[in-house]
Amino acid sequence: QVQLVESGGGLVQPGGSLRLSCAASGIRFSIYAMHWYRQAPGKQREFVAGFSTGGGTNYADSVKGRFTISRDNTANTVYLQMNSLKFDDKAVYYCNARRPLLFTEYWGQGTQVTVSK
């Protein structure tokens, strides 16, 4: 039984910060590449941040320099630190686990991030 559970979303003012967490269970966490996606109303789901197969990180241009992805394999958890939040960052954020080469992936239920004055 595989579960990805996001947490940490909420309401924040522009320029503020949030830290999202995604706790995984039912998978061998260390062999999965972890990613964050988001989807705003009326828009397609888009890539935000993730780990490459070599252990490096990748970011969407829109969040580069403001967001940081990290993971704790002991805790089976991936994080997304979001700083300098903008109105355009408002979306539902989803955690994604993808097994390299085998094209097996799992999704969390999402957590809402709202940026508003």
GROMACS .gro file of N, CA and C in nm:
model
  351
    1GLN      N    1   0.084  -0.118   0.000
    1GLN     CA    2   0.000   0.000   0.000
    1GLN      C    3   0.089   0.124   0.000
    2VAL      N    4   0.080   0.203  -0.106
    2VAL     CA    5   0.163   0.321  -0.123
    2VAL      C    6   0.084   0.445  -0.086
    3GLN      N    7   0.146   0.531  -0.008
    3GLN     CA    8   0.085   0.657   0.030
    3GLN      C    9   0.187   0.770   0.024
    4LEU      N   10   0.146   0.882  -0.033
    4LEU     CA   11   0.219   1.007  -0.028
    4LEU      C   12   0.127   1.110   0.034
    5VAL      N   13   0.167   1.168   0.145
    5VAL     CA   14   0.082   1.260   0.219
    5VAL      C   15   0.152   1.393   0.232
    6GLU      N   16   0.095   1.495   0.167
    6GLU     CA   17   0.150   1.630   0.175
    6GLU      C   18   0.093   1.705   0.295
    7SER      N   19   0.171   1.799   0.344
    7SER     CA   20   0.127   1.886   0.452
    7SER      C   21   0.206   2.015   0.447
    8GLY      N   22   0.160   2.114   0.520
    8GLY     CA   23   0.231   2.240   0.530
    8GLY      C   24   0.174   2.355   0.450
    9GLY      N   25   0.072   2.328   0.369
    9GLY     CA   26   0.010   2.434   0.293
    9GLY      C   27  -0.071   2.527   0.382
   10GLY      N   28  -0.111   2.640   0.324
   10GLY     CA   29  -0.189   2.735   0.400
   10GLY      C   30  -0.191   2.871   0.333
   11LEU      N   31  -0.231   2.971   0.410
   11LEU     CA   32  -0.241   3.109   0.363
   11LEU      C   33  -0.118   3.187   0.406
   12VAL      N   34  -0.060   3.259   0.311
   12VAL     CA   35   0.059   3.338   0.339
   12VAL      C   36   0.053   3.467   0.258
   13GLN      N   37   0.112   3.573   0.312
   13GLN     CA   38   0.118   3.701   0.242
   13GLN      C   39   0.228   3.700   0.137
   14PRO      N   40   0.215   3.784   0.034
   14PRO     CA   41   0.324   3.796  -0.063
   14PRO      C   42   0.456   3.829   0.006
   15GLY      N   43   0.561   3.762  -0.037
   15GLY     CA   44   0.690   3.779   0.026
   15GLY      C   45   0.716   3.686   0.142
   16GLY      N   46   0.614   3.614   0.185
   16GLY     CA   47   0.627   3.522   0.296
   16GLY      C   48   0.682   3.387   0.255
   17SER      N   49   0.685   3.296   0.351
   17SER     CA   50   0.745   3.164   0.330
   17SER      C   51   0.655   3.054   0.382
   18LEU      N   52   0.667   2.937   0.320
   18LEU     CA   53   0.603   2.815   0.365
   18LEU      C   54   0.697   2.698   0.340
   19ARG      N   55   0.684   2.595   0.421
   19ARG     CA   56   0.759   2.472   0.398
   19ARG      C   57   0.662   2.357   0.386
   20LEU      N   58   0.661   2.293   0.269
   20LEU     CA   59   0.576   2.178   0.245
   20LEU      C   60   0.652   2.049   0.275
   21SER      N   61   0.578   1.950   0.323
   21SER     CA   62   0.635   1.819   0.351
   21SER      C   63   0.555   1.712   0.278
   22CYS      N   64   0.622   1.606   0.240
   22CYS     CA   65   0.556   1.491   0.178
   22CYS      C   66   0.614   1.365   0.242
   23ALA      N   67   0.532   1.296   0.318
   23ALA     CA   68   0.573   1.173   0.384
   23ALA      C   69   0.530   1.053   0.301
   24ALA      N   70   0.624   0.967   0.270
   24ALA     CA   71   0.598   0.850   0.186
   24ALA      C   72   0.600   0.723   0.269
   25SER      N   73   0.514   0.630   0.231
   25SER     CA   74   0.512   0.499   0.293
   25SER      C   75   0.475   0.395   0.187
   26GLY      N   76   0.518   0.272   0.208
   26GLY     CA   77   0.486   0.164   0.116
   26GLY      C   78   0.579   0.153  -0.004
   27ILE      N   79   0.683   0.235  -0.009
   27ILE     CA   80   0.782   0.227  -0.116
   27ILE      C   81   0.922   0.228  -0.056
   28ARG      N   82   1.017   0.180  -0.134
   28ARG     CA   83   1.156   0.190  -0.095
   28ARG      C   84   1.201   0.330  -0.133
   29PHE      N   85   1.186   0.420  -0.040
   29PHE     CA   86   1.193   0.563  -0.066
   29PHE      C   87   1.322   0.605  -0.134
   30SER      N   88   1.434   0.549  -0.092
   30SER     CA   89   1.564   0.596  -0.138
   30SER      C   90   1.588   0.573  -0.287
   31ILE      N   91   1.516   0.481  -0.350
   31ILE     CA   92   1.537   0.453  -0.491
   31ILE      C   93   1.441   0.530  -0.581
   32TYR      N   94   1.354   0.609  -0.523
   32TYR     CA   95   1.258   0.688  -0.601
   32TYR      C   96   1.305   0.831  -0.615
   33ALA      N   97   1.289   0.883  -0.735
   33ALA     CA   98   1.312   1.025  -0.759
   33ALA      C   99   1.189   1.102  -0.716
   34MET      N  100   1.208   1.205  -0.635
   34MET     CA  101   1.097   1.280  -0.579
   34MET      C  102   1.085   1.416  -0.646
   35HIS      N  103   0.960   1.459  -0.663
   35HIS     CA  104   0.932   1.585  -0.732
   35HIS      C  105   0.813   1.655  -0.669
   36TRP      N  106   0.805   1.785  -0.695
   36TRP     CA  107   0.688   1.865  -0.662
   36TRP      C  108   0.629   1.924  -0.790
   37TYR      N  109   0.498   1.914  -0.802
   37TYR     CA  110   0.422   1.977  -0.909
   37TYR      C  111   0.316   2.067  -0.847
   38ARG      N  112   0.259   2.153  -0.928
   38ARG     CA  113   0.150   2.237  -0.879
   38ARG      C  114   0.050   2.262  -0.991
   39GLN      N  115  -0.072   2.292  -0.952
   39GLN     CA  116  -0.177   2.322  -1.048
   39GLN      C  117  -0.265   2.435  -0.995
   40ALA      N  118  -0.271   2.542  -1.071
   40ALA     CA  119  -0.355   2.656  -1.039
   40ALA      C  120  -0.486   2.645  -1.116
   41PRO      N  121  -0.592   2.709  -1.069
   41PRO     CA  122  -0.720   2.705  -1.140
   41PRO      C  123  -0.707   2.752  -1.284
   42GLY      N  124  -0.761   2.674  -1.377
   42GLY     CA  125  -0.756   2.710  -1.518
   42GLY      C  126  -0.624   2.684  -1.587
   43LYS      N  127  -0.530   2.626  -1.516
   43LYS     CA  128  -0.399   2.599  -1.574
   43LYS      C  129  -0.366   2.450  -1.566
   44GLN      N  130  -0.272   2.408  -1.649
   44GLN     CA  131  -0.225   2.271  -1.646
   44GLN      C  132  -0.131   2.249  -1.528
   45ARG      N  133  -0.123   2.125  -1.487
   45ARG     CA  134  -0.027   2.092  -1.382
   45ARG      C  135   0.114   2.112  -1.435
   46GLU      N  136   0.198   2.176  -1.355
   46GLU     CA  137   0.333   2.208  -1.398
   46GLU      C  138   0.437   2.159  -1.299
   47PHE      N  139   0.553   2.130  -1.352
   47PHE     CA  140   0.666   2.090  -1.271
   47PHE      C  141   0.718   2.208  -1.192
   48VAL      N  142   0.754   2.184  -1.067
   48VAL     CA  143   0.807   2.288  -0.980
   48VAL      C  144   0.952   2.261  -0.943
   49ALA      N  145   0.978   2.144  -0.887
   49ALA     CA  146   1.112   2.109  -0.841
   49ALA      C  147   1.124   1.959  -0.831
   50GLY      N  148   1.247   1.908  -0.843
   50GLY     CA  149   1.267   1.766  -0.831
   50GLY      C  150   1.413   1.728  -0.827
   51PHE      N  151   1.436   1.603  -0.792
   51PHE     CA  152   1.570   1.546  -0.791
   51PHE      C  153   1.594   1.471  -0.920
   52SER      N  154   1.712   1.488  -0.976
   52SER     CA  155   1.753   1.412  -1.093
   52SER      C  156   1.803   1.275  -1.050
   53THR      N  157   1.825   1.188  -1.150
   53THR     CA  158   1.873   1.053  -1.119
   53THR      C  159   2.010   1.053  -1.055
   54GLY      N  160   2.088   1.155  -1.082
   54GLY     CA  161   2.220   1.167  -1.024
   54GLY      C  162   2.224   1.230  -0.887
   55GLY      N  163   2.108   1.266  -0.836
   55GLY     CA  164   2.100   1.325  -0.703
   55GLY      C  165   2.097   1.476  -0.702
   56GLY      N  166   2.115   1.539  -0.819
   56GLY     CA  167   2.106   1.683  -0.828
   56GLY      C  168   1.962   1.730  -0.828
   57THR      N  169   1.944   1.860  -0.831
   57THR     CA  170   1.810   1.918  -0.827
   57THR      C  171   1.781   1.998  -0.953
   58ASN      N  172   1.653   2.005  -0.987
   58ASN     CA  173   1.605   2.084  -1.098
   58ASN      C  174   1.487   2.169  -1.052
   59TYR      N  175   1.475   2.289  -1.107
   59TYR     CA  176   1.369   2.380  -1.071
   59TYR      C  177   1.309   2.445  -1.195
   60ALA      N  178   1.180   2.472  -1.187
   60ALA     CA  179   1.118   2.554  -1.289
   60ALA      C  180   1.177   2.694  -1.283
   61ASP      N  181   1.187   2.758  -1.399
   61ASP     CA  182   1.245   2.892  -1.403
   61ASP      C  183   1.168   2.990  -1.314
   62SER      N  184   1.039   2.969  -1.301
   62SER     CA  185   0.956   3.061  -1.226
   62SER      C  186   0.983   3.058  -1.076
   63VAL      N  187   1.044   2.951  -1.026
   63VAL     CA  188   1.069   2.939  -0.883
   63VAL      C  189   1.218   2.934  -0.849
   64LYS      N  190   1.302   2.931  -0.948
   64LYS     CA  191   1.445   2.920  -0.927
   64LYS      C  192   1.496   3.036  -0.842
   65GLY      N  193   1.573   3.003  -0.740
   65GLY     CA  194   1.625   3.103  -0.650
   65GLY      C  195   1.536   3.133  -0.532
   66ARG      N  196   1.411   3.087  -0.537
   66ARG     CA  197   1.315   3.111  -0.429
   66ARG      C  198   1.275   2.983  -0.356
   67PHE      N  199   1.268   2.872  -0.430
   67PHE     CA  200   1.226   2.744  -0.373
   67PHE      C  201   1.346   2.651  -0.361
   68THR      N  202   1.343   2.565  -0.260
   68THR     CA  203   1.448   2.466  -0.239
   68THR      C  204   1.386   2.331  -0.205
   69ILE      N  205   1.422   2.228  -0.281
   69ILE     CA  206   1.376   2.094  -0.253
   69ILE      C  207   1.484   2.019  -0.176
   70SER      N  208   1.442   1.938  -0.081
   70SER     CA  209   1.535   1.855  -0.005
   70SER      C  210   1.465   1.726   0.033
   71ARG      N  211   1.543   1.627   0.075
   71ARG     CA  212   1.483   1.501   0.116
   71ARG      C  213   1.560   1.442   0.233
   72ASP      N  214   1.487   1.368   0.315
   72ASP     CA  215   1.543   1.297   0.429
   72ASP      C  216   1.505   1.151   0.411
   73ASN      N  217   1.599   1.071   0.364
   73ASN     CA  218   1.570   0.931   0.335
   73ASN      C  219   1.541   0.850   0.462
   74THR      N  220   1.599   0.892   0.573
   74THR     CA  221   1.572   0.824   0.699
   74THR      C  222   1.427   0.843   0.741
   75ALA      N  223   1.375   0.963   0.717
   75ALA     CA  224   1.237   0.994   0.753
   75ALA      C  225   1.139   0.968   0.640
   76ASN      N  226   1.187   0.923   0.525
   76ASN     CA  227   1.102   0.899   0.408
   76ASN      C  228   1.020   1.023   0.372
   77THR      N  229   1.084   1.137   0.372
   77THR     CA  230   1.014   1.263   0.354
   77THR      C  231   1.089   1.354   0.258
   78VAL      N  232   1.014   1.421   0.171
   78VAL     CA  233   1.069   1.523   0.084
   78VAL      C  234   1.005   1.656   0.121
   79TYR      N  235   1.083   1.763   0.112
   79TYR     CA  236   1.038   1.896   0.153
   79TYR      C  237   1.048   1.994   0.037
   80LEU      N  238   0.969   2.098   0.046
   80LEU     CA  239   0.980   2.211  -0.046
   80LEU      C  240   0.974   2.339   0.036
   81GLN      N  241   1.088   2.404   0.048
   81GLN     CA  242   1.095   2.533   0.116
   81GLN      C  243   1.065   2.642   0.015
   82MET      N  244   0.962   2.721   0.040
   82MET     CA  245   0.917   2.824  -0.052
   82MET      C  246   0.934   2.960   0.014
   83ASN      N  247   1.019   3.043  -0.044
   83ASN     CA  248   1.045   3.177   0.006
   83ASN      C  249   1.001   3.281  -0.098
   84SER      N  250   0.987   3.404  -0.053
   84SER     CA  251   0.950   3.515  -0.141
   84SER      C  252   0.829   3.480  -0.227
   85LEU      N  253   0.725   3.432  -0.165
   85LEU     CA  254   0.609   3.384  -0.238
   85LEU      C  255   0.537   3.498  -0.311
   86LYS      N  256   0.486   3.465  -0.429
   86LYS     CA  257   0.417   3.560  -0.515
   86LYS      C  258   0.272   3.515  -0.536
   87PHE      N  259   0.190   3.605  -0.589
   87PHE     CA  260   0.052   3.570  -0.619
   87PHE      C  261   0.044   3.451  -0.713
   88ASP      N  262   0.135   3.442  -0.810
   88ASP     CA  263   0.134   3.335  -0.908
   88ASP      C  264   0.171   3.199  -0.850
   89ASP      N  265   0.219   3.197  -0.727
   89ASP     CA  266   0.251   3.070  -0.661
   89ASP      C  267   0.127   3.003  -0.603
   90LYS      N  268   0.015   3.070  -0.603
   90LYS     CA  269  -0.107   3.011  -0.550
   90LYS      C  270  -0.148   2.892  -0.635
   91ALA      N  271  -0.158   2.775  -0.572
   91ALA     CA  272  -0.191   2.652  -0.643
   91ALA      C  273  -0.205   2.539  -0.543
   92VAL      N  274  -0.252   2.425  -0.593
   92VAL     CA  275  -0.245   2.302  -0.518
   92VAL      C  276  -0.112   2.235  -0.552
   93TYR      N  277  -0.036   2.203  -0.451
   93TYR     CA  278   0.096   2.144  -0.469
   93TYR      C  279   0.090   1.995  -0.445
   94TYR      N  280   0.146   1.919  -0.539
   94TYR     CA  281   0.140   1.773  -0.536
   94TYR      C  282   0.279   1.713  -0.525
   95CYS      N  283   0.291   1.613  -0.443
   95CYS     CA  284   0.413   1.535  -0.430
   95CYS      C  285   0.409   1.419  -0.528
   96ASN      N  286   0.521   1.393  -0.594
   96ASN     CA  287   0.531   1.287  -0.694
   96ASN      C  288   0.653   1.201  -0.667
   97ALA      N  289   0.634   1.070  -0.670
   97ALA     CA  290   0.743   0.974  -0.658
   97ALA      C  291   0.752   0.894  -0.786
   98ARG      N  292   0.868   0.891  -0.847
   98ARG     CA  293   0.887   0.826  -0.975
   98ARG      C  294   1.010   0.735  -0.970
   99ARG      N  295   0.990   0.610  -1.011
   99ARG     CA  296   1.102   0.516  -1.014
   99ARG      C  297   1.172   0.524  -1.148
  100PRO      N  298   1.299   0.558  -1.148
  100PRO     CA  299   1.371   0.574  -1.274
  100PRO      C  300   1.368   0.448  -1.360
  101LEU      N  301   1.352   0.468  -1.490
  101LEU     CA  302   1.356   0.366  -1.594
  101LEU      C  303   1.231   0.278  -1.600
  102LEU      N  304   1.169   0.250  -1.488
  102LEU     CA  305   1.053   0.162  -1.485
  102LEU      C  306   0.922   0.235  -1.509
  103PHE      N  307   0.923   0.367  -1.506
  103PHE     CA  308   0.807   0.451  -1.532
  103PHE      C  309   0.692   0.422  -1.436
  104THR      N  310   0.728   0.387  -1.315
  104THR     CA  311   0.631   0.371  -1.208
  104THR      C  312   0.627   0.500  -1.128
  105GLU      N  313   0.508   0.553  -1.104
  105GLU     CA  314   0.498   0.676  -1.027
  105GLU      C  315   0.373   0.679  -0.941
  106TYR      N  316   0.379   0.761  -0.837
  106TYR     CA  317   0.270   0.779  -0.743
  106TYR      C  318   0.252   0.927  -0.715
  107TRP      N  319   0.129   0.963  -0.679
  107TRP     CA  320   0.094   1.102  -0.651
  107TRP      C  321   0.026   1.114  -0.516
  108GLY      N  322   0.053   1.225  -0.449
  108GLY     CA  323  -0.020   1.257  -0.328
  108GLY      C  324  -0.151   1.327  -0.361
  109GLN      N  325  -0.228   1.358  -0.258
  109GLN     CA  326  -0.358   1.421  -0.276
  109GLN      C  327  -0.349   1.572  -0.294
  110GLY      N  328  -0.237   1.630  -0.259
  110GLY     CA  329  -0.217   1.772  -0.278
  110GLY      C  330  -0.241   1.853  -0.152
  111THR      N  331  -0.177   1.969  -0.145
  111THR     CA  332  -0.197   2.062  -0.036
  111THR      C  333  -0.209   2.203  -0.094
  112GLN      N  334  -0.305   2.279  -0.045
  112GLN     CA  335  -0.336   2.411  -0.100
  112GLN      C  336  -0.242   2.517  -0.045
  113VAL      N  337  -0.186   2.596  -0.136
  113VAL     CA  338  -0.107   2.713  -0.100
  113VAL      C  339  -0.178   2.837  -0.154
  114THR      N  340  -0.212   2.929  -0.066
  114THR     CA  341  -0.279   3.051  -0.104
  114THR      C  342  -0.193   3.171  -0.067
  115VAL      N  343  -0.166   3.257  -0.165
  115VAL     CA  344  -0.088   3.378  -0.143
  115VAL      C  345  -0.181   3.496  -0.160
  116SER      N  346  -0.200   3.573  -0.055
  116SER     CA  347  -0.296   3.682  -0.058
  116SER      C  348  -0.259   3.788   0.045
  117LYS      N  349  -0.287   3.915   0.010
  117LYS     CA  350  -0.267   4.023   0.106
  117LYS      C  351  -0.376   4.023   0.210
   0.00000   0.00000   0.00000
